[in-house]
GROMACS .gro file of C-alpha atoms in nm:
model
  339
    1UNK     CA    1  14.437  14.150   6.078
    2UNK     CA    2  14.767  14.058   6.246
    3UNK     CA    3  14.616  13.979   6.586
    4UNK     CA    4  14.269  13.902   6.720
    5UNK     CA    5  14.148  13.994   7.066
    6UNK     CA    6  13.981  13.700   7.239
    7UNK     CA    7  13.843  13.616   7.582
    8UNK     CA    8  14.017  13.300   7.694
    9UNK     CA    9  14.055  13.071   7.996
   10UNK     CA   10  14.402  12.949   8.082
   11UNK     CA   11  14.291  12.634   8.260
   12UNK     CA   12  13.991  12.409   8.314
   13UNK     CA   13  13.711  12.601   8.481
   14UNK     CA   14  13.915  12.921   8.480
   15UNK     CA   15  13.783  13.272   8.436
   16UNK     CA   16  13.799  13.428   8.092
   17UNK     CA   17  14.039  13.717   8.040
   18UNK     CA   18  14.115  13.926   7.731
   19UNK     CA   19  14.425  13.834   7.534
   20UNK     CA   20  14.535  13.830   7.172
   21UNK     CA   21  14.664  13.574   6.925
   22UNK     CA   22  14.789  13.580   6.568
   23UNK     CA   23  14.557  13.373   6.345
   24UNK     CA   24  14.795  13.378   6.050
   25UNK     CA   25  14.687  13.430   5.689
   26UNK     CA   26  14.322  13.379   5.602
   27UNK     CA   27  14.285  13.049   5.414
   28UNK     CA   28  14.165  13.065   5.056
   29UNK     CA   29  13.837  12.896   5.156
   30UNK     CA   30  13.806  13.091   5.480
   31UNK     CA   31  13.575  13.366   5.602
   32UNK     CA   32  13.658  13.609   5.879
   33UNK     CA   33  13.355  13.727   6.077
   34UNK     CA   34  13.366  14.044   6.286
   35UNK     CA   35  13.171  13.922   6.589
   36UNK     CA   36  12.883  14.133   6.715
   37UNK     CA   37  12.701  13.884   6.940
   38UNK     CA   38  12.774  13.532   7.060
   39UNK     CA   39  12.545  13.299   7.247
   40UNK     CA   40  12.660  13.108   7.553
   41UNK     CA   41  12.563  12.741   7.557
   42UNK     CA   42  12.598  12.457   7.809
   43UNK     CA   43  12.841  12.299   7.565
   44UNK     CA   44  13.067  12.599   7.621
   45UNK     CA   45  13.064  12.521   7.994
   46UNK     CA   46  13.139  12.155   7.930
   47UNK     CA   47  13.434  12.250   7.712
   48UNK     CA   48  13.551  12.520   7.955
   49UNK     CA   49  13.556  12.261   8.234
   50UNK     CA   50  13.702  11.991   8.006
   51UNK     CA   51  13.415  11.756   8.097
   52UNK     CA   52  13.454  11.576   7.764
   53UNK     CA   53  13.834  11.552   7.777
   54UNK     CA   54  13.871  11.739   7.446
   55UNK     CA   55  13.960  12.092   7.555
   56UNK     CA   56  14.285  12.274   7.485
   57UNK     CA   57  14.403  12.581   7.674
   58UNK     CA   58  14.401  12.871   7.640
   59UNK     CA   59  14.038  12.802   7.557
   60UNK     CA   60  13.806  13.049   7.383
   61UNK     CA   61  13.435  12.954   7.404
   62UNK     CA   62  13.156  13.066   7.175
   63UNK     CA   63  12.984  12.879   6.893
   64UNK     CA   64  12.663  13.079   6.843
   65UNK     CA   65  12.817  13.363   6.648
   66UNK     CA   66  12.647  13.651   6.471
   67UNK     CA   67  12.845  13.923   6.299
   68UNK     CA   68  12.945  14.068   5.965
   69UNK     CA   69  13.180  13.931   5.702
   70UNK     CA   70  13.508  14.118   5.748
   71UNK     CA   71  13.723  13.934   5.494
   72UNK     CA   72  13.691  13.657   5.236
   73UNK     CA   73  13.946  13.412   5.100
   74UNK     CA   74  13.979  13.398   4.723
   75UNK     CA   75  13.803  13.060   4.700
   76UNK     CA   76  13.475  13.141   4.879
   77UNK     CA   77  13.123  13.153   4.741
   78UNK     CA   78  12.789  13.320   4.805
   79UNK     CA   79  12.908  13.574   5.062
   80UNK     CA   80  13.000  13.941   5.054
   81UNK     CA   81  13.204  14.166   5.281
   82UNK     CA   82  12.971  14.348   5.520
   83UNK     CA   83  12.699  14.082   5.500
   84UNK     CA   84  12.543  13.981   5.832
   85UNK     CA   85  12.598  13.609   5.895
   86UNK     CA   86  12.600  13.343   6.162
   87UNK     CA   87  12.818  13.047   6.261
   88UNK     CA   88  12.734  12.752   6.484
   89UNK     CA   89  12.897  12.443   6.635
   90UNK     CA   90  13.066  12.337   6.311
   91UNK     CA   91  13.318  12.536   6.109
   92UNK     CA   92  13.445  12.307   5.837
   93UNK     CA   93  13.422  11.970   5.663
   94UNK     CA   94  13.592  11.787   5.377
   95UNK     CA   95  13.319  11.850   5.114
   96UNK     CA   96  13.407  11.530   4.925
   97UNK     CA   97  13.310  11.231   5.143
   98UNK     CA   98  12.981  11.046   5.101
   99UNK     CA   99  12.811  11.238   5.378
  100UNK     CA  100  12.915  11.576   5.238
  101UNK     CA  101  12.821  11.497   4.878
  102UNK     CA  102  12.478  11.380   4.996
  103UNK     CA  103  12.418  11.705   5.185
  104UNK     CA  104  12.492  11.565   5.532
  105UNK     CA  105  12.792  11.790   5.590
  106UNK     CA  106  12.735  11.777   5.967
  107UNK     CA  107  12.801  11.401   5.962
  108UNK     CA  108  13.139  11.431   5.788
  109UNK     CA  109  13.398  11.218   5.970
  110UNK     CA  110  13.653  11.500   5.955
  111UNK     CA  111  13.413  11.779   6.051
  112UNK     CA  112  13.572  12.076   6.230
  113UNK     CA  113  13.410  12.203   6.549
  114UNK     CA  114  13.418  12.574   6.622
  115UNK     CA  115  13.554  12.548   6.979
  116UNK     CA  116  13.748  12.221   6.959
  117UNK     CA  117  14.115  12.267   6.877
  118UNK     CA  118  14.060  12.626   6.770
  119UNK     CA  119  13.943  12.959   6.909
  120UNK     CA  120  13.570  13.023   6.924
  121UNK     CA  121  13.344  13.324   6.899
  122UNK     CA  122  13.418  13.508   7.224
  123UNK     CA  123  13.649  13.720   7.015
  124UNK     CA  124  13.665  14.030   6.802
  125UNK     CA  125  13.657  13.801   6.501
  126UNK     CA  126  13.635  13.431   6.423
  127UNK     CA  127  13.711  13.225   6.115
  128UNK     CA  128  13.538  12.938   5.940
  129UNK     CA  129  13.508  12.760   5.608
  130UNK     CA  130  13.268  12.951   5.382
  131UNK     CA  131  13.024  12.657   5.361
  132UNK     CA  132  12.941  12.687   5.732
  133UNK     CA  133  12.883  13.063   5.732
  134UNK     CA  134  12.511  13.132   5.682
  135UNK     CA  135  12.358  13.469   5.587
  136UNK     CA  136  12.078  13.599   5.808
  137UNK     CA  137  11.750  13.650   5.622
  138UNK     CA  138  11.541  13.961   5.666
  139UNK     CA  139  11.316  13.924   5.967
  140UNK     CA  140  11.577  13.756   6.189
  141UNK     CA  141  11.730  14.004   6.433
  142UNK     CA  142  12.107  13.973   6.457
  143UNK     CA  143  12.110  14.050   6.829
  144UNK     CA  144  11.884  13.749   6.900
  145UNK     CA  145  11.988  13.506   6.628
  146UNK     CA  146  12.297  13.351   6.790
  147UNK     CA  147  12.118  13.075   6.985
  148UNK     CA  148  11.950  12.956   6.665
  149UNK     CA  149  12.288  12.841   6.533
  150UNK     CA  150  12.325  12.576   6.804
  151UNK     CA  151  12.019  12.536   7.025
  152UNK     CA  152  11.782  12.617   6.741
  153UNK     CA  153  11.921  12.389   6.472
  154UNK     CA  154  11.966  12.105   6.722
  155UNK     CA  155  11.590  12.085   6.780
  156UNK     CA  156  11.478  12.194   6.432
  157UNK     CA  157  11.682  11.935   6.243
  158UNK     CA  158  11.489  11.633   6.382
  159UNK     CA  159  11.162  11.771   6.245
  160UNK     CA  160  11.320  11.770   5.898
  161UNK     CA  161  11.534  11.457   5.926
  162UNK     CA  162  11.261  11.238   6.079
  163UNK     CA  163  10.984  11.345   5.842
  164UNK     CA  164  10.757  11.484   6.113
  165UNK     CA  165  10.409  11.570   5.983
  166UNK     CA  166  10.171  11.847   6.092
  167UNK     CA  167   9.930  11.579   6.212
  168UNK     CA  168  10.186  11.427   6.451
  169UNK     CA  169  10.181  11.455   6.828
  170UNK     CA  170  10.516  11.578   6.960
  171UNK     CA  171  10.644  11.583   7.317
  172UNK     CA  172  10.932  11.806   7.427
  173UNK     CA  173  11.117  11.700   7.742
  174UNK     CA  174  11.278  11.995   7.919
  175UNK     CA  175  11.172  12.357   7.874
  176UNK     CA  176  11.512  12.522   7.879
  177UNK     CA  177  11.756  12.657   7.624
  178UNK     CA  178  11.675  12.385   7.370
  179UNK     CA  179  11.324  12.293   7.474
  180UNK     CA  180  11.171  12.639   7.460
  181UNK     CA  181  11.274  12.657   7.094
  182UNK     CA  182  11.157  12.301   7.022
  183UNK     CA  183  10.808  12.388   7.149
  184UNK     CA  184  10.791  12.691   6.919
  185UNK     CA  185  10.914  12.496   6.618
  186UNK     CA  186  10.680  12.200   6.668
  187UNK     CA  187  10.378  12.428   6.718
  188UNK     CA  188  10.458  12.629   6.404
  189UNK     CA  189  10.511  12.296   6.221
  190UNK     CA  190  10.146  12.225   6.290
  191UNK     CA  191  10.190  11.952   6.551
  192UNK     CA  192  10.003  11.892   6.873
  193UNK     CA  193  10.269  11.979   7.130
  194UNK     CA  194  10.310  11.858   7.489
  195UNK     CA  195  10.579  12.003   7.713
  196UNK     CA  196  10.736  11.787   7.983
  197UNK     CA  197  10.898  11.992   8.259
  198UNK     CA  198  11.018  11.932   8.614
  199UNK     CA  199  10.965  12.299   8.700
  200UNK     CA  200  10.603  12.382   8.772
  201UNK     CA  201  10.674  12.754   8.731
  202UNK     CA  202  10.751  12.697   8.361
  203UNK     CA  203  10.406  12.555   8.281
  204UNK     CA  204  10.246  12.887   8.188
  205UNK     CA  205  10.554  12.992   7.991
  206UNK     CA  206  10.549  12.665   7.796
  207UNK     CA  207  10.185  12.723   7.705
  208UNK     CA  208  10.264  13.078   7.597
  209UNK     CA  209  10.537  12.938   7.370
  210UNK     CA  210  10.288  12.709   7.202
  211UNK     CA  211  10.246  12.394   7.412
  212UNK     CA  212   9.892  12.257   7.406
  213UNK     CA  213   9.953  12.063   7.729
  214UNK     CA  214  10.211  12.046   8.006
  215UNK     CA  215  10.303  11.727   8.197
  216UNK     CA  216  10.536  11.704   8.495
  217UNK     CA  217  10.849  11.513   8.390
  218UNK     CA  218  10.847  11.279   8.691
  219UNK     CA  219  10.469  11.240   8.737
  220UNK     CA  220  10.433  10.865   8.705
  221UNK     CA  221  10.054  10.873   8.693
  222UNK     CA  222  10.047  11.139   8.422
  223UNK     CA  223  10.310  10.955   8.219
  224UNK     CA  224  10.111  10.636   8.251
  225UNK     CA  225   9.798  10.811   8.120
  226UNK     CA  226  10.000  10.930   7.818
  227UNK     CA  227  10.082  10.573   7.709
  228UNK     CA  228  10.073  10.513   7.334
  229UNK     CA  229  10.024  10.877   7.245
  230UNK     CA  230  10.330  11.042   7.089
  231UNK     CA  231  10.475  11.011   6.742
  232UNK     CA  232  10.792  11.187   6.857
  233UNK     CA  233  10.936  11.277   7.196
  234UNK     CA  234  11.240  11.505   7.179
  235UNK     CA  235  11.461  11.485   7.489
  236UNK     CA  236  11.652  11.811   7.541
  237UNK     CA  237  11.772  11.752   7.899
  238UNK     CA  238  12.079  11.576   8.038
  239UNK     CA  239  11.897  11.434   8.341
  240UNK     CA  240  11.792  11.077   8.417
  241UNK     CA  241  11.417  11.026   8.381
  242UNK     CA  242  11.181  10.725   8.402
  243UNK     CA  243  11.264  10.621   8.047
  244UNK     CA  244  11.042  10.313   8.045
  245UNK     CA  245  10.743  10.542   8.086
  246UNK     CA  246  10.859  10.764   7.802
  247UNK     CA  247  10.906  10.466   7.571
  248UNK     CA  248  10.559  10.344   7.668
  249UNK     CA  249  10.421  10.691   7.583
  250UNK     CA  250  10.519  10.643   7.219
  251UNK     CA  251  10.255  10.561   6.962
  252UNK     CA  252  10.313  10.275   6.717
  253UNK     CA  253  10.619  10.369   6.507
  254UNK     CA  254  10.689  10.646   6.759
  255UNK     CA  255  11.041  10.764   6.833
  256UNK     CA  256  11.222  10.877   7.149
  257UNK     CA  257  11.486  11.113   7.017
  258UNK     CA  258  11.779  11.250   7.217
  259UNK     CA  259  11.944  11.585   7.152
  260UNK     CA  260  12.036  11.642   7.518
  261UNK     CA  261  12.357  11.480   7.640
  262UNK     CA  262  12.215  11.231   7.891
  263UNK     CA  263  12.531  11.090   8.048
  264UNK     CA  264  12.390  10.773   8.206
  265UNK     CA  265  12.275  10.469   8.007
  266UNK     CA  266  11.911  10.467   7.902
  267UNK     CA  267  11.761  10.130   8.003
  268UNK     CA  268  11.526   9.980   7.747
  269UNK     CA  269  11.404   9.629   7.671
  270UNK     CA  270  11.382   9.499   7.317
  271UNK     CA  271  11.017   9.401   7.361
  272UNK     CA  272  10.921   9.759   7.451
  273UNK     CA  273  11.041   9.860   7.102
  274UNK     CA  274  10.943   9.553   6.902
  275UNK     CA  275  10.574   9.546   6.991
  276UNK     CA  276  10.491   9.893   6.862
  277UNK     CA  277  10.779   9.915   6.614
  278UNK     CA  278  10.913  10.203   6.824
  279UNK     CA  279  11.266  10.339   6.806
  280UNK     CA  280  11.525  10.537   7.001
  281UNK     CA  281  11.763  10.772   6.825
  282UNK     CA  282  11.972  11.085   6.857
  283UNK     CA  283  12.117  11.362   6.644
  284UNK     CA  284  12.375  11.642   6.662
  285UNK     CA  285  12.340  11.978   6.485
  286UNK     CA  286  12.220  12.009   6.124
  287UNK     CA  287  12.362  12.064   5.777
  288UNK     CA  288  12.424  12.411   5.633
  289UNK     CA  289  12.117  12.371   5.412
  290UNK     CA  290  11.897  12.284   5.709
  291UNK     CA  291  12.037  12.580   5.905
  292UNK     CA  292  11.935  12.812   5.621
  293UNK     CA  293  11.590  12.651   5.607
  294UNK     CA  294  11.551  12.696   5.984
  295UNK     CA  295  11.637  13.066   5.963
  296UNK     CA  296  11.376  13.118   5.689
  297UNK     CA  297  11.123  12.926   5.900
  298UNK     CA  298  11.199  13.150   6.199
  299UNK     CA  299  11.151  13.462   5.990
  300UNK     CA  300  10.821  13.332   5.851
  301UNK     CA  301  10.679  13.233   6.190
  302UNK     CA  302  10.844  13.499   6.407
  303UNK     CA  303  11.028  13.239   6.616
  304UNK     CA  304  11.298  13.378   6.844
  305UNK     CA  305  11.498  13.256   7.139
  306UNK     CA  306  11.417  13.414   7.473
  307UNK     CA  307  11.748  13.575   7.564
  308UNK     CA  308  11.935  13.759   7.835
  309UNK     CA  309  12.222  13.985   7.726
  310UNK     CA  310  12.556  14.055   7.895
  311UNK     CA  311  12.827  14.294   7.771
  312UNK     CA  312  13.155  14.122   7.698
  313UNK     CA  313  13.325  14.284   7.997
  314UNK     CA  314  13.080  14.081   8.211
  315UNK     CA  315  13.139  13.755   8.029
  316UNK     CA  316  13.234  13.576   8.352
  317UNK     CA  317  12.909  13.691   8.511
  318UNK     CA  318  12.727  13.547   8.211
  319UNK     CA  319  12.905  13.214   8.257
  320UNK     CA  320  12.818  13.203   8.627
  321UNK     CA  321  12.456  13.296   8.550
  322UNK     CA  322  12.430  12.996   8.319
  323UNK     CA  323  12.623  12.770   8.556
  324UNK     CA  324  12.379  12.858   8.836
  325UNK     CA  325  12.084  12.753   8.621
  326UNK     CA  326  11.936  13.102   8.614
  327UNK     CA  327  11.925  13.156   8.235
  328UNK     CA  328  11.580  13.216   8.085
  329UNK     CA  329  11.642  13.074   7.838
  330UNK     CA  330  11.954  13.157   7.638
  331UNK     CA  331  12.243  13.388   7.727
  332UNK     CA  332  12.395  13.617   7.464
  333UNK     CA  333  12.721  13.806   7.507
  334UNK     CA  334  12.738  14.135   7.317
  335UNK     CA  335  13.089  14.171   7.177
  336UNK     CA  336  13.091  14.417   6.886
  337UNK     CA  337  12.961  14.772   6.883
  338UNK     CA  338  12.689  14.699   6.627
  339UNK     CA  339  12.334  14.640   6.751
   0.00000   0.00000   0.00000
């Protein structure tokens, strides 16, 4: 392919418009994916607006890609042309550092991000290193799978990495794009699940997704009653909350774990951690192996993202829909002709 059609913004916060670029020869270790669907994530908005100071323009969003393998470099493995696959936040790594050789490819110091310094998945096709391209198992619908490659793995990985047990009590803060998947995962994992939400209207939806209980995020009395209860609280929001109450809600050896990009400092005293041997941590996405495990888990337990679809010619409407906080709960842009 000599040129690829993409939907790009020419400046920070700008509207996306179709254009083309020449990607050059496909690297020997590269895979070209013909994009069928691509999720729209809040990280795409942050990059579009250059909130993190890392964006380059023209900027092509999209890091929740589902499509079919269109071409393979000569040094690729485990993939076939025509195979349905997905691609998430990361697109490459060195494969030889300590993190990579131990299976923690997502922690590689030279990891390549799909929409940082390169064009993302709002395109006819997108490229990545073969190690980060994951086949979809039977039972996972391609039209709905995109959000699993960012939102899904972000909340699934902590269950694996932190050794969460079916007997644990898990709290999920924020029932949105990440949180609604975290509730489903934790329930299918066998845990007792509590949803924390600031939106009363989401209480019934959270229960339908698997939450055993719902607590208002800012209800001081309810948070106080929950003291000493949770083995894990996953924070999926980027808002400031009464963090002292959430730390106090942890059981001995409990963990407050951040996957949402809370921008303000989280105040905590050493004694609030020392007494119960509690901890605070965070994590990014997951490794390729954990992504594959998550997809199998989704197929086994019929876990799907709740999505809203927009055709690619309405991509700017999709962005505004997400920007206005109206998404329930993940937005997917349909790009290719395949269903």
